[in-house]
Short mmCIF file of C-alpha atoms and ligand atoms in Angstrom, two decimals:
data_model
loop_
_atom_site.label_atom_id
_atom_site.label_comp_id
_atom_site.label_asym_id
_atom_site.label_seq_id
_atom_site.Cartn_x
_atom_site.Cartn_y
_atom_site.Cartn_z
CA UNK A 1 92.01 56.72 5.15
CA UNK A 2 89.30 59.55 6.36
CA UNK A 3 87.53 60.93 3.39
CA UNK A 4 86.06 64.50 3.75
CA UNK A 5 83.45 64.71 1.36
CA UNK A 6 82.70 68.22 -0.81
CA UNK A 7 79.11 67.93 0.62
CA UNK A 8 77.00 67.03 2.83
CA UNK A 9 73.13 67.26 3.80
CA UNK A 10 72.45 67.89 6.88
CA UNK A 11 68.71 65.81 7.18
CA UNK A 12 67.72 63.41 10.51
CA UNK A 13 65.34 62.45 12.71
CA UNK A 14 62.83 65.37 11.71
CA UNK A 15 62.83 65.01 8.44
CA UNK A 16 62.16 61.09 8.93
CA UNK A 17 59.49 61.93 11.00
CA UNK A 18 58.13 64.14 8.23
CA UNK A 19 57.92 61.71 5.71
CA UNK A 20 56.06 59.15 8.47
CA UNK A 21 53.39 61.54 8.74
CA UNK A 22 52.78 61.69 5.33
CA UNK A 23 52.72 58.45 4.37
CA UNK A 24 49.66 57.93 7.26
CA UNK A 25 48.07 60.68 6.25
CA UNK A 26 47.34 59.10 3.17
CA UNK A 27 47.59 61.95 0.90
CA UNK A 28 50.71 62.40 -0.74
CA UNK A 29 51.31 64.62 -3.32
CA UNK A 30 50.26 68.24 -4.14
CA UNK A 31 48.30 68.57 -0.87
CA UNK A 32 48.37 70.36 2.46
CA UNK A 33 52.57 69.87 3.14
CA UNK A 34 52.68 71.39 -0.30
CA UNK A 35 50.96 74.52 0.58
CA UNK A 36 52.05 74.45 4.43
CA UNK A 37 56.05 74.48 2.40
CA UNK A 38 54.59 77.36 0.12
CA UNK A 39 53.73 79.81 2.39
CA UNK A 40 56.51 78.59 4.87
CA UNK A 41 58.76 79.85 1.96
CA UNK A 42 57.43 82.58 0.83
CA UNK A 43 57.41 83.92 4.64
CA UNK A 44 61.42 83.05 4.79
CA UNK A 45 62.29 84.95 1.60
CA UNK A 46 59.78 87.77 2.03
CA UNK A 47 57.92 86.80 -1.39
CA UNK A 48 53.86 87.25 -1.49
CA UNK A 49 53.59 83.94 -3.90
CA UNK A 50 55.67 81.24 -4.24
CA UNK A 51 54.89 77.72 -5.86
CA UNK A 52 56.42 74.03 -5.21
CA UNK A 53 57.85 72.41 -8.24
CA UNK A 54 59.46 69.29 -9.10
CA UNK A 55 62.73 70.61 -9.45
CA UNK A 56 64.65 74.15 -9.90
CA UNK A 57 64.71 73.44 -14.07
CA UNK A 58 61.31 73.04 -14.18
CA UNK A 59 61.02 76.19 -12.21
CA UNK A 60 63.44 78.32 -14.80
CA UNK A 61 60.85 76.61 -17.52
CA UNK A 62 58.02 78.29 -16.23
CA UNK A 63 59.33 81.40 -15.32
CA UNK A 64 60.54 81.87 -18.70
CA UNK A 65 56.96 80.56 -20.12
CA UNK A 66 55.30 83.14 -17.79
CA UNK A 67 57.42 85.93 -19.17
CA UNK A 68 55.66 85.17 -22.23
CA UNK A 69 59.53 83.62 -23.82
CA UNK A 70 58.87 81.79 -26.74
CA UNK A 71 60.20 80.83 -30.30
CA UNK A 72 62.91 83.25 -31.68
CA UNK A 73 63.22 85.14 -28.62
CA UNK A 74 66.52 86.15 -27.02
CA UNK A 75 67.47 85.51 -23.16
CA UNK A 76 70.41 87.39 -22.11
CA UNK A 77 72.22 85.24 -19.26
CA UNK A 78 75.50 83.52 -18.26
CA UNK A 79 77.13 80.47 -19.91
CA UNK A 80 79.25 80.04 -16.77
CA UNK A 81 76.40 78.15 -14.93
CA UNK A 82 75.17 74.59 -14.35
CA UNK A 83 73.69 72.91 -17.65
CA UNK A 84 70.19 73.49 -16.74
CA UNK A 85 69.71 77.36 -17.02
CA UNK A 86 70.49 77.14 -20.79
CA UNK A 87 68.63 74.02 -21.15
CA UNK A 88 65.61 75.77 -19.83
CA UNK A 89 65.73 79.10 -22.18
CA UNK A 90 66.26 76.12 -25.11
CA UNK A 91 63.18 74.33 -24.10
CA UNK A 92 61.13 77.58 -24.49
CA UNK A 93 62.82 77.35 -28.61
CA UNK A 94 64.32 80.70 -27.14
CA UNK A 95 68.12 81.40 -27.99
CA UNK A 96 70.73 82.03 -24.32
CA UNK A 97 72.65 84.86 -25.44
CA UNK A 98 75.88 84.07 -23.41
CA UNK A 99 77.33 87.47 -21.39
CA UNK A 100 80.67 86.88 -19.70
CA UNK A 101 81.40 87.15 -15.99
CA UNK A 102 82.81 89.60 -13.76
CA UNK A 103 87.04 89.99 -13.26
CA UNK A 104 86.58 88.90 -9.67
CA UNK A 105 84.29 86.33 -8.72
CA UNK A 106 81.56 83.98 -11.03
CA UNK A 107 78.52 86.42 -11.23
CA UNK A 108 77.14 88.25 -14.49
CA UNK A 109 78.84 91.41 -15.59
CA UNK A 110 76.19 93.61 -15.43
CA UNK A 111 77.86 96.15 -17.35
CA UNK A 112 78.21 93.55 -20.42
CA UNK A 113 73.96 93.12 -20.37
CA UNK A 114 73.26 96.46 -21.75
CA UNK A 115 75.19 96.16 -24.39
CA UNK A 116 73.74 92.83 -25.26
CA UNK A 117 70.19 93.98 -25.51
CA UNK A 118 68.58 93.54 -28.89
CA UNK A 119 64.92 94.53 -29.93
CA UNK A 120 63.99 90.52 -29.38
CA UNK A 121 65.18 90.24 -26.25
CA UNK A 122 62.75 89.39 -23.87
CA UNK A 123 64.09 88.34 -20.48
CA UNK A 124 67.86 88.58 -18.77
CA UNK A 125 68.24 85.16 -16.58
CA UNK A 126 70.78 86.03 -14.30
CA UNK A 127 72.26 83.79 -11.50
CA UNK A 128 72.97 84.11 -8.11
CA UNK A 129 76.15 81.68 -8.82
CA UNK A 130 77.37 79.07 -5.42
CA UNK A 131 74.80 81.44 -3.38
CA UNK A 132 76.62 84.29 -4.16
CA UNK A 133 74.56 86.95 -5.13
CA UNK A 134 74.90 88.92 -8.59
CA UNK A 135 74.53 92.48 -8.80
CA UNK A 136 70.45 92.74 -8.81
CA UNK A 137 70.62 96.74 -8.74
CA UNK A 138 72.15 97.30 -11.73
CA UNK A 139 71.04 94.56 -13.36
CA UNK A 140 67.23 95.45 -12.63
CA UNK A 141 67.88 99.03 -13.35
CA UNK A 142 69.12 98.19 -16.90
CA UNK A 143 65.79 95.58 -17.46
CA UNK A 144 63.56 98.82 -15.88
CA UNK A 145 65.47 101.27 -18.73
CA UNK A 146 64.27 98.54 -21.73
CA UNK A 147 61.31 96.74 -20.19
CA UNK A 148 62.90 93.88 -20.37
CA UNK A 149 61.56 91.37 -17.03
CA UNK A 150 64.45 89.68 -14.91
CA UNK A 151 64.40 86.24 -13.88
CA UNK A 152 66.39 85.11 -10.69
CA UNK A 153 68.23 81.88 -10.82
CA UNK A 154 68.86 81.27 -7.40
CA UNK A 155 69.18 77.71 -7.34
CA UNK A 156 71.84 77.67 -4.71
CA UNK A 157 71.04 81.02 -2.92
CA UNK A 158 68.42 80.23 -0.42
CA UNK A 159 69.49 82.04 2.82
CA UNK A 160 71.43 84.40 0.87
CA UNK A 161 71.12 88.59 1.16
CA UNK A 162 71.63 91.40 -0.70
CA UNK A 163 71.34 95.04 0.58
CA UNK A 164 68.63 96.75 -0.67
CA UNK A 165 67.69 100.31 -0.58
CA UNK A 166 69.13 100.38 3.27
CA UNK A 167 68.24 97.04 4.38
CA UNK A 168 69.24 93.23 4.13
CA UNK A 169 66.81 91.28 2.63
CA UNK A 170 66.38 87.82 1.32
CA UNK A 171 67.33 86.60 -2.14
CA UNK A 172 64.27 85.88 -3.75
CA UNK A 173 61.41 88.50 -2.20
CA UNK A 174 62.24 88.40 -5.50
CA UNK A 175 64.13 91.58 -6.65
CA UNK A 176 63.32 90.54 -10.09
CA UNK A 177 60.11 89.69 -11.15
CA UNK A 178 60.67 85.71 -10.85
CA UNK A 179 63.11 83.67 -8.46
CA UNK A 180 63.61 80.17 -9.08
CA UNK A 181 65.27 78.06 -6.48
CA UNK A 182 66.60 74.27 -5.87
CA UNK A 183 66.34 71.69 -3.44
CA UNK A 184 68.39 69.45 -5.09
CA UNK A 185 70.54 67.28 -2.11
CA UNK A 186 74.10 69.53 -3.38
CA UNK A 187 72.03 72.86 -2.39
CA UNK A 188 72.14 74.21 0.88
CA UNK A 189 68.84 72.26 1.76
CA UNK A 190 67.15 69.26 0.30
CA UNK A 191 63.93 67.73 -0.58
CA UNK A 192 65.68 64.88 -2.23
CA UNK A 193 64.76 66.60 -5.74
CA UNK A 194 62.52 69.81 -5.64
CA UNK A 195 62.38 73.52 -6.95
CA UNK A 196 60.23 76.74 -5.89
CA UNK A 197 59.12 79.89 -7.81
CA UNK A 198 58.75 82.78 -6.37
CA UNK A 199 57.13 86.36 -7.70
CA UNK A 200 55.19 89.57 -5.77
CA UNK A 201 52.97 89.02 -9.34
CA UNK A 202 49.40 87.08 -8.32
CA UNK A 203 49.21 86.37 -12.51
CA UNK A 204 52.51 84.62 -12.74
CA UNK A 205 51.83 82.60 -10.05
CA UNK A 206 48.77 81.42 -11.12
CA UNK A 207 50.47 80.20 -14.48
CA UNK A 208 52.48 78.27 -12.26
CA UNK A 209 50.04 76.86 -10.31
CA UNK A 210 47.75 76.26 -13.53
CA UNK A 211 51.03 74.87 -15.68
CA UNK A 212 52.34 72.45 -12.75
CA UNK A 213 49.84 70.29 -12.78
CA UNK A 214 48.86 69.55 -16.71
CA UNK A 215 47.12 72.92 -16.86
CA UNK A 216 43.79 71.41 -14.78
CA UNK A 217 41.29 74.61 -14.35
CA UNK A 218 40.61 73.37 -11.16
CA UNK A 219 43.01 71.52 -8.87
CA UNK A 220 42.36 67.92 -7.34
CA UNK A 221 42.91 69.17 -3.77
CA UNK A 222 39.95 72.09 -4.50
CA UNK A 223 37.73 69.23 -6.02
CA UNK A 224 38.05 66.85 -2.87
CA UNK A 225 37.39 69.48 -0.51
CA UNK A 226 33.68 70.07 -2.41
CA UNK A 227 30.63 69.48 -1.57
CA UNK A 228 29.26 70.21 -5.23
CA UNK A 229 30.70 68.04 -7.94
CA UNK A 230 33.04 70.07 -10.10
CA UNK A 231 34.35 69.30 -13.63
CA UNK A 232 37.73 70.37 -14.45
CA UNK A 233 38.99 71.80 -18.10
CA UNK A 234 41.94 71.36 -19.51
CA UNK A 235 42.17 74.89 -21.37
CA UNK A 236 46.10 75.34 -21.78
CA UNK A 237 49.03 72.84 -22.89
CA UNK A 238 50.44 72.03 -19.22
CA UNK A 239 53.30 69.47 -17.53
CA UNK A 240 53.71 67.34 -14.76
CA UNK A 241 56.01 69.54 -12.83
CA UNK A 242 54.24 68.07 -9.39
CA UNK A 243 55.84 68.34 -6.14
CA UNK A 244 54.91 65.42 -3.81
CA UNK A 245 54.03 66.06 -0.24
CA UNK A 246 56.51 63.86 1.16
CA UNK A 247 59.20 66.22 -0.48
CA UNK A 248 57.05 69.20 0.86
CA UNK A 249 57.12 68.04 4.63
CA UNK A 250 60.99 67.09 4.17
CA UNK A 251 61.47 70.39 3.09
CA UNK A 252 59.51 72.16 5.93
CA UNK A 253 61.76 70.19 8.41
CA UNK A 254 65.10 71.62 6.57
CA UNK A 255 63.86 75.39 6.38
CA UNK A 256 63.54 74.92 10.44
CA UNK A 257 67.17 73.70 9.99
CA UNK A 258 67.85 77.04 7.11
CA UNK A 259 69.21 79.56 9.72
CA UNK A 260 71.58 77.17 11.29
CA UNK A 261 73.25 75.83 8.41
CA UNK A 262 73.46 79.25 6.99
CA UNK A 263 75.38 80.44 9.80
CA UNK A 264 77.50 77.65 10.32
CA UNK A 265 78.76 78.10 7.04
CA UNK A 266 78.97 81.66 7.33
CA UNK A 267 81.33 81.01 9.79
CA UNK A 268 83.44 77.93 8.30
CA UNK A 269 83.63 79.83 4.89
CA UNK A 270 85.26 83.15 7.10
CA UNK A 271 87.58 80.44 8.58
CA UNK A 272 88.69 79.15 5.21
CA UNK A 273 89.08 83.01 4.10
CA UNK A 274 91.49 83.85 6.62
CA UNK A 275 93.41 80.47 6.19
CA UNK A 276 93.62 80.68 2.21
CA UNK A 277 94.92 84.33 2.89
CA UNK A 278 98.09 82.78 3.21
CA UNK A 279 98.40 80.62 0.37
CA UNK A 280 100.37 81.68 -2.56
CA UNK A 281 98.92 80.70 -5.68
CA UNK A 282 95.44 80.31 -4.47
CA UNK A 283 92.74 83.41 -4.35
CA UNK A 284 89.89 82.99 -1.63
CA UNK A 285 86.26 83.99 -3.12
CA UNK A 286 84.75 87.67 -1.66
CA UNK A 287 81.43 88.90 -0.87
CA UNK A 288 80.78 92.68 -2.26
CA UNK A 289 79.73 94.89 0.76
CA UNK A 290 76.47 94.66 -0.27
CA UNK A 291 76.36 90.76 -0.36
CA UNK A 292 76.24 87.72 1.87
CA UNK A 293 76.46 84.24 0.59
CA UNK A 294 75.00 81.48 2.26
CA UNK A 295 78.25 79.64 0.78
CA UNK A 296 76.67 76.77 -1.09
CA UNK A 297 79.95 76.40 -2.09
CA UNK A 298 83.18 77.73 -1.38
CA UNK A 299 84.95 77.94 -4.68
CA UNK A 300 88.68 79.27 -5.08
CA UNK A 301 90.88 80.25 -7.84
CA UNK A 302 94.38 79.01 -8.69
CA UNK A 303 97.14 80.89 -10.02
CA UNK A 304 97.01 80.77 -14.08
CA UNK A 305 100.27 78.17 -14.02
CA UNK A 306 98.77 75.94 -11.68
CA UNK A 307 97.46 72.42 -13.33
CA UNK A 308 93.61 72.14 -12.07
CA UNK A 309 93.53 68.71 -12.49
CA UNK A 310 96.84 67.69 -10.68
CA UNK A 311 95.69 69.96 -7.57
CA UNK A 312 92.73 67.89 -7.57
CA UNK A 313 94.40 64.90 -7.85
CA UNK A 314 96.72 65.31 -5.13
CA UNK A 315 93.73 66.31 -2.66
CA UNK A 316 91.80 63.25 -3.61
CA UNK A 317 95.22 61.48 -2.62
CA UNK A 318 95.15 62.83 0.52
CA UNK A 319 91.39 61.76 0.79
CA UNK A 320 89.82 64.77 -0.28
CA UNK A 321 86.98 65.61 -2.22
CA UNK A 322 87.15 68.94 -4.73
CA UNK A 323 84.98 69.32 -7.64
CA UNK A 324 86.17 71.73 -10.36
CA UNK A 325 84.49 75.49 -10.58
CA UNK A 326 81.35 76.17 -12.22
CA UNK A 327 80.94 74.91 -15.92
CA UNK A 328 80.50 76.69 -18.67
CA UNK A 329 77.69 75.69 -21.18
CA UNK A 330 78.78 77.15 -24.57
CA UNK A 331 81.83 74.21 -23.94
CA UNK A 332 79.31 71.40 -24.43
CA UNK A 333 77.55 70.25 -27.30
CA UNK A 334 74.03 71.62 -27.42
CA UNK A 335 75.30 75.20 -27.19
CA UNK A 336 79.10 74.72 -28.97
CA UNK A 337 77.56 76.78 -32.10
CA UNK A 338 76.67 80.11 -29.85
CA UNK A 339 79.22 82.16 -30.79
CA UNK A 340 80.10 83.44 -27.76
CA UNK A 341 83.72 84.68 -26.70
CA UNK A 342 83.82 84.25 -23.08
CA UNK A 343 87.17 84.67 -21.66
CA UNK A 344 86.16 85.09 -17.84
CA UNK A 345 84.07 82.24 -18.05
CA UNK A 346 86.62 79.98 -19.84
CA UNK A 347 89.18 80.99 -17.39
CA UNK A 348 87.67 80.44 -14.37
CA UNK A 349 86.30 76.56 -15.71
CA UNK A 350 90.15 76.55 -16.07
CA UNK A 351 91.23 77.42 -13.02
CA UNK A 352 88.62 76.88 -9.82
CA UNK A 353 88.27 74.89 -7.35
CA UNK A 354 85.13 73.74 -5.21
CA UNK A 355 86.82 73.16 -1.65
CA UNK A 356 84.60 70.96 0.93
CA UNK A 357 81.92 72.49 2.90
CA UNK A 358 78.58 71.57 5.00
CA UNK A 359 77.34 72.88 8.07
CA UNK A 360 78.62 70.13 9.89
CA UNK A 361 82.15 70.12 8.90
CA UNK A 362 84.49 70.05 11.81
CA UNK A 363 86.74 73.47 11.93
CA UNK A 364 89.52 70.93 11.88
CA UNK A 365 88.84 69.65 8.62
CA UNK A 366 88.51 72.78 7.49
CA UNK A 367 92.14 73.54 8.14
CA UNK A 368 93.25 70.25 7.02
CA UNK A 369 91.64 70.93 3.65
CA UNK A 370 93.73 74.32 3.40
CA UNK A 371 96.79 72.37 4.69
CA UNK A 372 96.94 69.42 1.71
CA UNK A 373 95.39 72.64 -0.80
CA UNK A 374 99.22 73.98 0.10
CA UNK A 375 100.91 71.05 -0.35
CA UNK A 376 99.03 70.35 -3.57
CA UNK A 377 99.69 74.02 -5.26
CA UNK A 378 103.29 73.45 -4.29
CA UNK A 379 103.48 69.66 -6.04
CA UNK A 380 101.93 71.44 -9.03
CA UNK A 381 103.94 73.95 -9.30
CA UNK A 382 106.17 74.37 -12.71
CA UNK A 383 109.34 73.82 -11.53
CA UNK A 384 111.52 76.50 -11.77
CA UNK A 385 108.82 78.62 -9.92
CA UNK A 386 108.90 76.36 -6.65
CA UNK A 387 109.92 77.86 -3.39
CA UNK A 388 112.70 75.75 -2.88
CA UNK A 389 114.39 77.08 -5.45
C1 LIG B 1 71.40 73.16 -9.43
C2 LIG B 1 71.16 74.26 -10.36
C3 LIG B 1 70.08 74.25 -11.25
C4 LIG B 1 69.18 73.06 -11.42
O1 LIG B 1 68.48 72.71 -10.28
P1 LIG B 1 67.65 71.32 -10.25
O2 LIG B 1 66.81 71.46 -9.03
O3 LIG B 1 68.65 70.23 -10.16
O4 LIG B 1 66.84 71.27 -11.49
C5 LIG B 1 69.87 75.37 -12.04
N1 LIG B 1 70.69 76.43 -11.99
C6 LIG B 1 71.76 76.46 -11.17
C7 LIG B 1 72.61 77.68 -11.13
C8 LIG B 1 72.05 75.37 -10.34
O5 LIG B 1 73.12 75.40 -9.54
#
């Protein structure tokens, strides 16, 4: 049986070729592909700094530790997100205060932040959730009425736009103060594992730079290049939050490859739209007019009475992949004692569906997805509701 996956990188012969050239070079992490990727970046989303970092958790932690975030504080965000954007607030010894999301589609409500603002408060971490992007007016407006900085999570939105004051611009110029992205291989491109920070602030982004790399006052690649010999300091507690230049050079070769894949799924997700417009039980995802997703993922909503699990089931039947919607972290364990009363967020766990898509899919598969998605929601069905009767 043909499987269609739920994702799919889209890396080659460039990439390989990438990663050859660093290994000659014989310097391989932290050097020039690093800063070549930087400014490569930072050029894409319109940003005047942004830093390579090991990952897009890593990034969140330093963003947060910039911000000044630390023991007691509160950091208004979502619970409907991947693990890793509470985990960072908790690594700070900060507390996530959990907001719900909108009634249509998996983004913060802005107009539940305000009204979650408390005089220790000091950051809202909002996410731009599957690449879609979250309402960054009015939730920048409310952190410019309190002083309170906003982070961007934008682990899955590079290549994604907002419209701002007139114009379309970039997710992560930032519109905030701090945008973290991912390059993990299920984002929309990959440097195997890998994250980037990026702020118009030059302070910021020298805590990153300092912080990255175990606080070191002065960096190895600025000590090799000298002719004088330089001690470093180690002034500051810092990490290992390194990104390696073989990870750097990969990702160079994919943010050639950005404005392709971004378009190709532009166009497969406005195919599935106008497919899953005519299937009853089953709500397509929209953009806001001032939006555009680069559809990391195309995520759907069933009917309340459909079973998640047995729509699922009867894809993966049928050879294909679905993963369930967006999870929601006051569910688990670490963050089960929050307090929070998030009906959106609980609902849509419930009752989404992550459908296939990568640049590459064939439009075919596209509508063979949306074909067994029918036959599924009719299987699962409660009886007395099925067509046929
Ligand atoms: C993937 C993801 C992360 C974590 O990214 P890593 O690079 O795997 O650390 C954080 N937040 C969101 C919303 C994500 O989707």
């Amino acid at each position: 049986m043909r499987k269609i996956p739920v994702a799919l990188p889209n890396l080659g012969e460039e990439e390989a070729e990438a990663t050859r050239r660093v290994i000659l070079s014989g310097w391989v992490t932290q050097g020039p592909e690093v800063a070549a990727f930087e400014s490569e970046f930072a050029a894409y989303v319109g940003a005047s700094h942004a830093c390579a970092v090991s990952n897009c958790t890593t990034a969140l932690h330093l963003a947060l530790l910039a911000l000044g975030v630390g023991e007691g504080d509160e950091v208004i965000t979502v619970s409907h997100s991947f693990i890793a954007t509470a985990n960072a607030i908790t690594y700070c010894r900060a507390k996530p205060v959990f907001v719900d999301i909108e009634a249509t589609g998996f983004n913060i409500d802005p107009a539940l932040v305000e009204a979650a603002v408390t005089p220790r408060t000091r950051a809202i971490l909002c996410v731009h959730q599957l690449g879609m992007p979250c309402d960054l007016a009015a939730i920048v407006a409310i952190g410019r009425r309190h002083a309170i900085p906003v982070i961007e999570d934008a682990a899955c939105a590079i290549g994604s736009e907002i419209e701002w004051e007139g114009a379309w611009q970039k997710v992560g110029r930032p519109h905030g103060d701090i945008a973290c992205f991912s390059f993990h291989p299920r984002k929309v491109i990959t440097t195997g594992d890998g994250g980037m920070l990026t702020t118009n602030n030059p302070q910021y982004d020298q805590k990153f730079r300092l912080w990255r790399q175990h606080g070191m006052s002065v960096p190895d690649a600025v000590r090799h290049a000298s002719s004088q010999v330089v001690f470093e300091a180690y002034n500051e507690v810092g990490f290992n939050y390194r990104m390696t230049d073989l990870q750097a050079a990969v990702g160079r070769a994919q943010l050639g490859r950005l404005p392709g894949i971004v378009e190709a799924r532009r166009r497969l997700a406005g195919l599935y739209g106008d497919l899953i417009g005519g299937v009853e039980g089953v709500a397509a995802p929209v953009e806001a007019n001032w939006a555009r997703s680069n559809w990391q993922s195309y995520c759907v909503t069933l009917a309340p009475d459909l079973d998640q699990r047995s729509v699922m089931q009867s894809m993966l039947d049928v050879g294909i992949a679905t993963r369930r919607g967006i999870m929601n972290a006051h569910l688990e364990t670490p963050y089960a004692n929050a307090g929070a009363n998030l009906p959106r967020s609980e609902a849509a766990q419930a009752h989404s569906i992550i459908l296939p898509l990568y640049d590459r899919m064939p439009e075919a598969d596209v509508q063979a997805v949306v074909n067994a998605l029918e036959v599924a929601v009719e299987a699962a069905r409660p009886i007395l509701h099925r067509a046929a009767v």
